[in-house]
mmCIF file of C-alpha atoms in Angstrom:
data_model
loop_
_atom_site.group_PDB
_atom_site.id
_atom_site.type_symbol
_atom_site.label_atom_id
_atom_site.label_comp_id
_atom_site.label_asym_id
_atom_site.label_seq_id
_atom_site.Cartn_x
_atom_site.Cartn_y
_atom_site.Cartn_z
ATOM 1 C CA LYS A 1 35.255 34.588 -15.611
ATOM 2 C CA SER A 2 35.944 30.867 -15.549
ATOM 3 C CA THR A 3 36.550 31.032 -11.785
ATOM 4 C CA SER A 4 33.303 32.913 -11.234
ATOM 5 C CA THR A 5 31.380 30.308 -13.231
ATOM 6 C CA THR A 6 32.917 27.475 -11.199
ATOM 7 C CA THR A 7 32.042 29.231 -7.936
ATOM 8 C CA ASN A 8 28.471 29.758 -9.042
ATOM 9 C CA ASN A 9 28.186 26.106 -10.043
ATOM 10 C CA ASN A 10 29.466 25.014 -6.625
ATOM 11 C CA ASN A 11 26.994 27.316 -4.897
ATOM 12 C CA ASN A 12 24.162 25.950 -7.002
ATOM 13 C CA LYS A 13 25.144 22.382 -6.137
ATOM 14 C CA SER A 14 25.264 23.251 -2.433
ATOM 15 C CA ALA A 15 21.883 24.928 -2.594
ATOM 16 C CA GLN A 16 20.481 21.963 -4.499
ATOM 17 C CA LYS A 17 21.901 19.549 -1.901
ATOM 18 C CA ILE A 18 20.334 21.534 0.948
ATOM 19 C CA THR A 19 16.995 21.576 -0.867
ATOM 20 C CA ILE A 20 17.114 17.803 -1.363
ATOM 21 C CA GLU A 21 17.990 17.177 2.286
ATOM 22 C CA THR A 22 15.264 19.424 3.666
ATOM 23 C CA SER A 23 12.614 18.199 1.251
ATOM 24 C CA GLU A 24 13.402 14.488 1.691
ATOM 25 C CA ASP A 25 10.693 14.228 4.326
ATOM 26 C CA PRO A 26 8.586 17.382 3.915
ATOM 27 C CA ASN A 27 5.714 15.933 5.954
ATOM 28 C CA TRP A 28 7.846 15.037 8.970
ATOM 29 C CA GLU A 29 6.222 17.593 11.279
ATOM 30 C CA GLU A 30 2.722 16.510 10.246
ATOM 31 C CA ARG A 31 3.483 12.822 10.847
ATOM 32 C CA TYR A 32 5.165 13.630 14.149
ATOM 33 C CA HIS A 33 2.034 15.421 15.327
ATOM 34 C CA GLU A 34 -0.063 12.427 14.259
ATOM 35 C CA LEU A 35 2.254 10.160 16.245
ATOM 36 C CA GLN A 36 1.722 12.335 19.311
ATOM 37 C CA LEU A 37 -2.029 11.975 18.882
ATOM 38 C CA PHE A 38 -1.626 8.204 18.434
ATOM 39 C CA LYS A 39 0.285 7.993 21.701
ATOM 40 C CA SER A 40 -2.269 10.074 23.596
ATOM 41 C CA GLU A 41 -4.958 7.670 22.400
ATOM 42 C CA HIS A 42 -3.135 4.325 22.716
ATOM 43 C CA GLY A 43 -0.494 5.013 25.363
ATOM 44 C CA HIS A 44 2.466 4.026 23.162
ATOM 45 C CA THR A 45 4.131 4.832 19.839
ATOM 46 C CA ARG A 46 4.166 1.319 18.327
ATOM 47 C CA VAL A 47 2.095 2.125 15.260
ATOM 48 C CA PRO A 48 1.406 -1.000 13.157
ATOM 49 C CA ALA A 49 3.172 -1.014 9.799
ATOM 50 C CA ARG A 50 -0.216 -1.508 8.132
ATOM 51 C CA TYR A 51 -2.211 0.883 10.255
ATOM 52 C CA LYS A 52 -5.594 1.019 8.526
ATOM 53 C CA SER A 53 -6.684 4.216 10.272
ATOM 54 C CA ASN A 54 -3.627 6.057 8.968
ATOM 55 C CA PRO A 55 -1.458 4.065 6.500
ATOM 56 C CA LYS A 56 0.888 7.008 5.977
ATOM 57 C CA LEU A 57 1.704 7.143 9.695
ATOM 58 C CA GLY A 58 2.471 3.430 9.763
ATOM 59 C CA ARG A 59 4.868 3.765 6.836
ATOM 60 C CA TRP A 60 6.431 6.892 8.333
ATOM 61 C CA VAL A 61 7.151 5.172 11.649
ATOM 62 C CA MET A 62 8.840 2.320 9.754
ATOM 63 C CA THR A 63 10.895 4.868 7.848
ATOM 64 C CA GLN A 64 12.127 6.473 11.068
ATOM 65 C CA ARG A 65 13.338 3.090 12.316
ATOM 66 C CA ARG A 66 14.975 2.348 8.973
ATOM 67 C CA GLN A 67 16.716 5.734 8.964
ATOM 68 C CA PHE A 68 17.874 5.112 12.537
ATOM 69 C CA THR A 69 19.430 1.791 11.480
ATOM 70 C CA VAL A 70 21.178 3.507 8.576
ATOM 71 C CA LEU A 71 22.493 6.182 10.940
ATOM 72 C CA MET A 72 23.776 3.605 13.435
ATOM 73 C CA GLN A 73 25.629 1.883 10.591
ATOM 74 C CA GLY A 74 27.485 5.108 9.886
ATOM 75 C CA PHE A 75 25.752 6.016 6.647
ATOM 76 C CA PRO A 76 24.057 9.331 5.735
ATOM 77 C CA SER A 77 20.534 9.473 7.099
ATOM 78 C CA ALA A 78 17.552 11.806 6.966
ATOM 79 C CA LEU A 79 17.170 11.302 10.721
ATOM 80 C CA THR A 80 18.770 14.298 12.359
ATOM 81 C CA THR A 81 19.818 14.533 15.998
ATOM 82 C CA GLU A 82 16.970 16.975 16.638
ATOM 83 C CA ARG A 83 14.387 14.587 15.189
ATOM 84 C CA MET A 84 15.839 11.692 17.133
ATOM 85 C CA ASN A 85 15.643 13.647 20.381
ATOM 86 C CA ARG A 86 12.054 14.678 19.718
ATOM 87 C CA LEU A 87 11.053 11.090 19.037
ATOM 88 C CA ASN A 88 12.841 9.969 22.192
ATOM 89 C CA GLU A 89 10.883 12.542 24.176
ATOM 90 C CA ILE A 90 7.613 10.789 23.364
ATOM 91 C CA GLY A 91 8.979 7.298 24.013
ATOM 92 C CA PHE A 92 9.590 6.198 20.438
ATOM 93 C CA VAL A 93 10.621 2.536 20.136
ATOM 94 C CA TRP A 94 13.485 2.211 17.671
ATOM 95 C CA ALA A 95 13.482 -1.578 17.382
ATOM 96 C CA LEU A 96 10.485 -3.853 17.639
ATOM 97 C CA ARG A 97 10.682 -7.486 18.607
ATOM 98 C CA ALA A 98 8.454 -9.893 16.729
ATOM 99 C CA ASP A 99 5.439 -11.148 18.631
ATOM 100 C CA PRO A 100 6.016 -14.317 20.740
ATOM 101 C CA VAL A 101 4.042 -16.600 18.416
ATOM 102 C CA THR A 102 6.036 -15.494 15.393
ATOM 103 C CA MET A 103 9.319 -15.916 17.267
ATOM 104 C CA TRP A 104 8.360 -19.403 18.479
ATOM 105 C CA ASN A 105 7.308 -20.529 15.006
ATOM 106 C CA ARG A 106 10.542 -19.173 13.557
ATOM 107 C CA LYS A 107 12.647 -21.186 15.998
ATOM 108 C CA PHE A 108 10.459 -24.243 15.440
ATOM 109 C CA GLY A 109 11.193 -23.925 11.732
ATOM 110 C CA GLU A 110 14.921 -23.794 12.503
ATOM 111 C CA LEU A 111 14.567 -26.937 14.617
ATOM 112 C CA LYS A 112 12.843 -28.753 11.745
ATOM 113 C CA ALA A 113 15.699 -27.696 9.469
ATOM 114 C CA TYR A 114 18.171 -29.050 12.034
ATOM 115 C CA LYS A 115 16.337 -32.392 12.046
ATOM 116 C CA ARG A 116 16.395 -32.594 8.256
ATOM 117 C CA LEU A 117 20.147 -32.090 8.412
ATOM 118 C CA PHE A 118 21.041 -34.344 11.359
ATOM 119 C CA GLY A 119 18.077 -36.716 11.626
ATOM 120 C CA ASN A 120 17.129 -35.733 15.194
ATOM 121 C CA CYS A 121 16.133 -32.785 17.420
ATOM 122 C CA MET A 122 18.991 -33.166 19.904
ATOM 123 C CA VAL A 123 20.445 -29.684 19.453
ATOM 124 C CA PRO A 124 23.402 -29.098 21.806
ATOM 125 C CA GLN A 125 22.682 -26.363 24.303
ATOM 126 C CA ARG A 126 25.773 -24.509 23.108
ATOM 127 C CA TYR A 127 25.306 -25.169 19.401
ATOM 128 C CA GLN A 128 27.935 -22.955 17.762
ATOM 129 C CA PRO A 129 26.362 -22.605 14.286
ATOM 130 C CA ASN A 130 23.136 -21.348 15.908
ATOM 131 C CA PRO A 131 23.556 -20.624 19.661
ATOM 132 C CA LYS A 132 20.032 -19.227 20.030
ATOM 133 C CA LEU A 133 18.515 -22.448 18.716
ATOM 134 C CA GLY A 134 20.408 -24.472 21.320
ATOM 135 C CA THR A 135 19.186 -22.119 24.043
ATOM 136 C CA TRP A 136 15.632 -22.237 22.694
ATOM 137 C CA VAL A 137 15.538 -26.051 22.689
ATOM 138 C CA HIS A 138 16.820 -26.113 26.274
ATOM 139 C CA THR A 139 14.169 -23.568 27.220
ATOM 140 C CA GLN A 140 11.362 -25.683 25.739
ATOM 141 C CA ARG A 141 12.396 -28.551 28.025
ATOM 142 C CA ARG A 142 12.564 -26.254 31.027
ATOM 143 C CA GLN A 143 9.164 -24.718 30.275
ATOM 144 C CA TYR A 144 7.711 -28.228 29.913
ATOM 145 C CA LYS A 145 9.156 -29.157 33.306
ATOM 146 C CA LEU A 146 7.566 -26.086 34.890
ATOM 147 C CA MET A 147 4.218 -26.961 33.328
ATOM 148 C CA LEU A 148 4.368 -30.493 34.751
ATOM 149 C CA GLU A 149 5.104 -29.031 38.180
ATOM 150 C CA GLY A 150 2.034 -26.826 37.946
ATOM 151 C CA LYS A 151 4.110 -23.657 37.827
ATOM 152 C CA LYS A 152 3.820 -20.683 35.507
ATOM 153 C CA SER A 153 5.023 -21.745 32.078
ATOM 154 C CA ALA A 154 5.022 -20.580 28.474
ATOM 155 C CA MET A 155 4.510 -24.185 27.342
ATOM 156 C CA ASN A 156 1.087 -25.290 26.130
ATOM 157 C CA ASN A 157 -0.537 -28.303 24.462
ATOM 158 C CA GLU A 158 -0.271 -26.772 20.999
ATOM 159 C CA LYS A 159 3.504 -26.392 21.321
ATOM 160 C CA ILE A 160 3.821 -29.895 22.780
ATOM 161 C CA THR A 161 1.894 -31.361 19.839
ATOM 162 C CA ALA A 162 4.047 -29.484 17.333
ATOM 163 C CA LEU A 163 7.297 -30.571 18.966
ATOM 164 C CA ASP A 164 6.120 -34.164 19.396
ATOM 165 C CA SER A 165 5.264 -34.287 15.687
ATOM 166 C CA ILE A 166 8.968 -34.007 14.823
ATOM 167 C CA GLY A 167 10.187 -36.421 17.513
ATOM 168 C CA PHE A 168 11.267 -33.910 20.148
ATOM 169 C CA PHE A 169 12.681 -35.437 23.352
ATOM 170 C CA TRP A 170 11.703 -33.602 26.519
ATOM 171 C CA MET A 171 14.674 -34.871 28.515
ATOM 172 C CA ALA A 172 18.274 -34.742 27.367
ATOM 173 C CA LYS A 173 21.667 -35.132 28.959
ATOM 174 C CA GLN A 174 24.612 -33.056 27.807
ATOM 175 C CA LYS A 175 27.547 -35.306 26.905
ATOM 176 C CA ASP A 176 30.808 -34.423 25.158
ATOM 177 C CA GLY A 177 29.385 -31.155 23.874
ATOM 178 C CA GLY A 178 26.261 -32.811 22.494
ATOM 179 C CA ALA A 179 22.809 -33.823 23.721
ATOM 180 C CA VAL A 180 21.739 -37.403 24.357
ATOM 181 C CA ALA A 181 18.071 -38.430 24.717
ATOM 182 C CA VAL A 182 17.255 -39.965 28.087
ATOM 183 C CA GLY A 183 13.443 -39.809 28.064
ATOM 184 C CA GLU A 184 10.404 -40.072 25.825
ATOM 185 C CA THR A 185 8.404 -37.670 23.762
ATOM 186 C CA ALA A 186 5.430 -36.148 25.574
ATOM 187 C CA ALA A 187 3.034 -38.058 23.319
ATOM 188 C CA VAL A 188 4.528 -41.423 24.331
ATOM 189 C CA ALA A 189 4.880 -40.493 27.986
ATOM 190 C CA GLY A 190 1.272 -39.271 28.116
ATOM 191 C CA ALA A 191 -0.279 -42.147 26.188
ATOM 192 C CA GLY A 192 -1.947 -43.505 29.301
ATOM 193 C CA GLY A 193 -3.761 -40.328 30.277
ATOM 194 C CA SER A 194 -5.150 -37.033 29.152
ATOM 195 C CA SER A 195 -2.025 -35.125 30.158
ATOM 196 C CA PRO A 196 1.694 -36.042 30.305
ATOM 197 C CA PRO A 197 2.776 -37.441 33.685
ATOM 198 C CA SER A 198 5.516 -35.901 35.764
ATOM 199 C CA LEU A 199 8.830 -37.092 34.379
ATOM 200 C CA PRO A 200 11.752 -38.074 36.627
ATOM 201 C CA GLY A 201 15.292 -36.849 36.380
ATOM 202 C CA PHE A 202 14.921 -33.074 36.467
ATOM 203 C CA GLU A 203 16.635 -32.596 39.804
ATOM 204 C CA GLY A 204 20.284 -32.857 38.834
ATOM 205 C CA LYS A 205 22.523 -30.827 36.595
ATOM 206 C CA SER A 206 23.464 -33.897 34.542
ATOM 207 C CA GLU A 207 20.295 -33.407 32.489
ATOM 208 C CA GLY A 208 21.402 -29.942 31.444
ATOM 209 C CA TYR A 209 19.015 -28.018 33.727
ATOM 210 C CA GLY A 210 21.649 -26.609 36.077
ATOM 211 C CA ASP A 211 21.671 -23.079 37.416
ATOM 212 C CA ASP A 212 24.691 -22.322 35.253
ATOM 213 C CA ALA A 213 22.674 -22.938 32.108
ATOM 214 C CA ASP A 214 21.688 -20.042 29.917
ATOM 215 C CA GLU A 215 17.915 -20.323 29.989
ATOM 216 C CA GLY A 216 17.230 -17.617 27.454
ATOM 217 C CA SER A 217 13.685 -16.785 26.468
ATOM 218 C CA ASP A 218 11.009 -19.214 25.423
ATOM 219 C CA ASP A 219 10.309 -17.106 22.365
ATOM 220 C CA GLU A 220 13.843 -16.335 21.271
#
């Protein structure tokens, strides 16, 4: 009798577990259908987190990404293989990159923190504590160079003003693993005119603009 009771208890626990798993997202099919409609209307599945037209869909899409992250980390997840495949079929984006403005401002904030710590903005291109910041700083100089040459560039006057406000140097030479200023800020260089003049010294690799440099992305 004791064995029978134990067996029944185990069966009840299993049934309860199955019920919990299947009811964890009871509206999955409904939200999935809404996502299909969203894609047919907008051409993509990147539903804003705060989607005013359908707040529940926005939250649901975030949940799918969160469950995917949990799954990739090896933890139990409500995202089954079948659901993942169905989302893949409609071009679901599992990881979203922040918009360029947000990314730029984030890196600018890191640069300001670097200046508070070291007293300057001369971040080494291969700055080990924060490699992406070193790449980003190098990229700002390269984008500025392209702008001066009249080529396509992600640099603009707003970014120049922001960087100048913290004493950013637009030319730097890599020396002994660090960066040494060899030019002026854009504000000083452009004091005689409405726009910064073309600066010398961009031709050689000694300034850290060689082809072997990791340019990265302007917004990383």
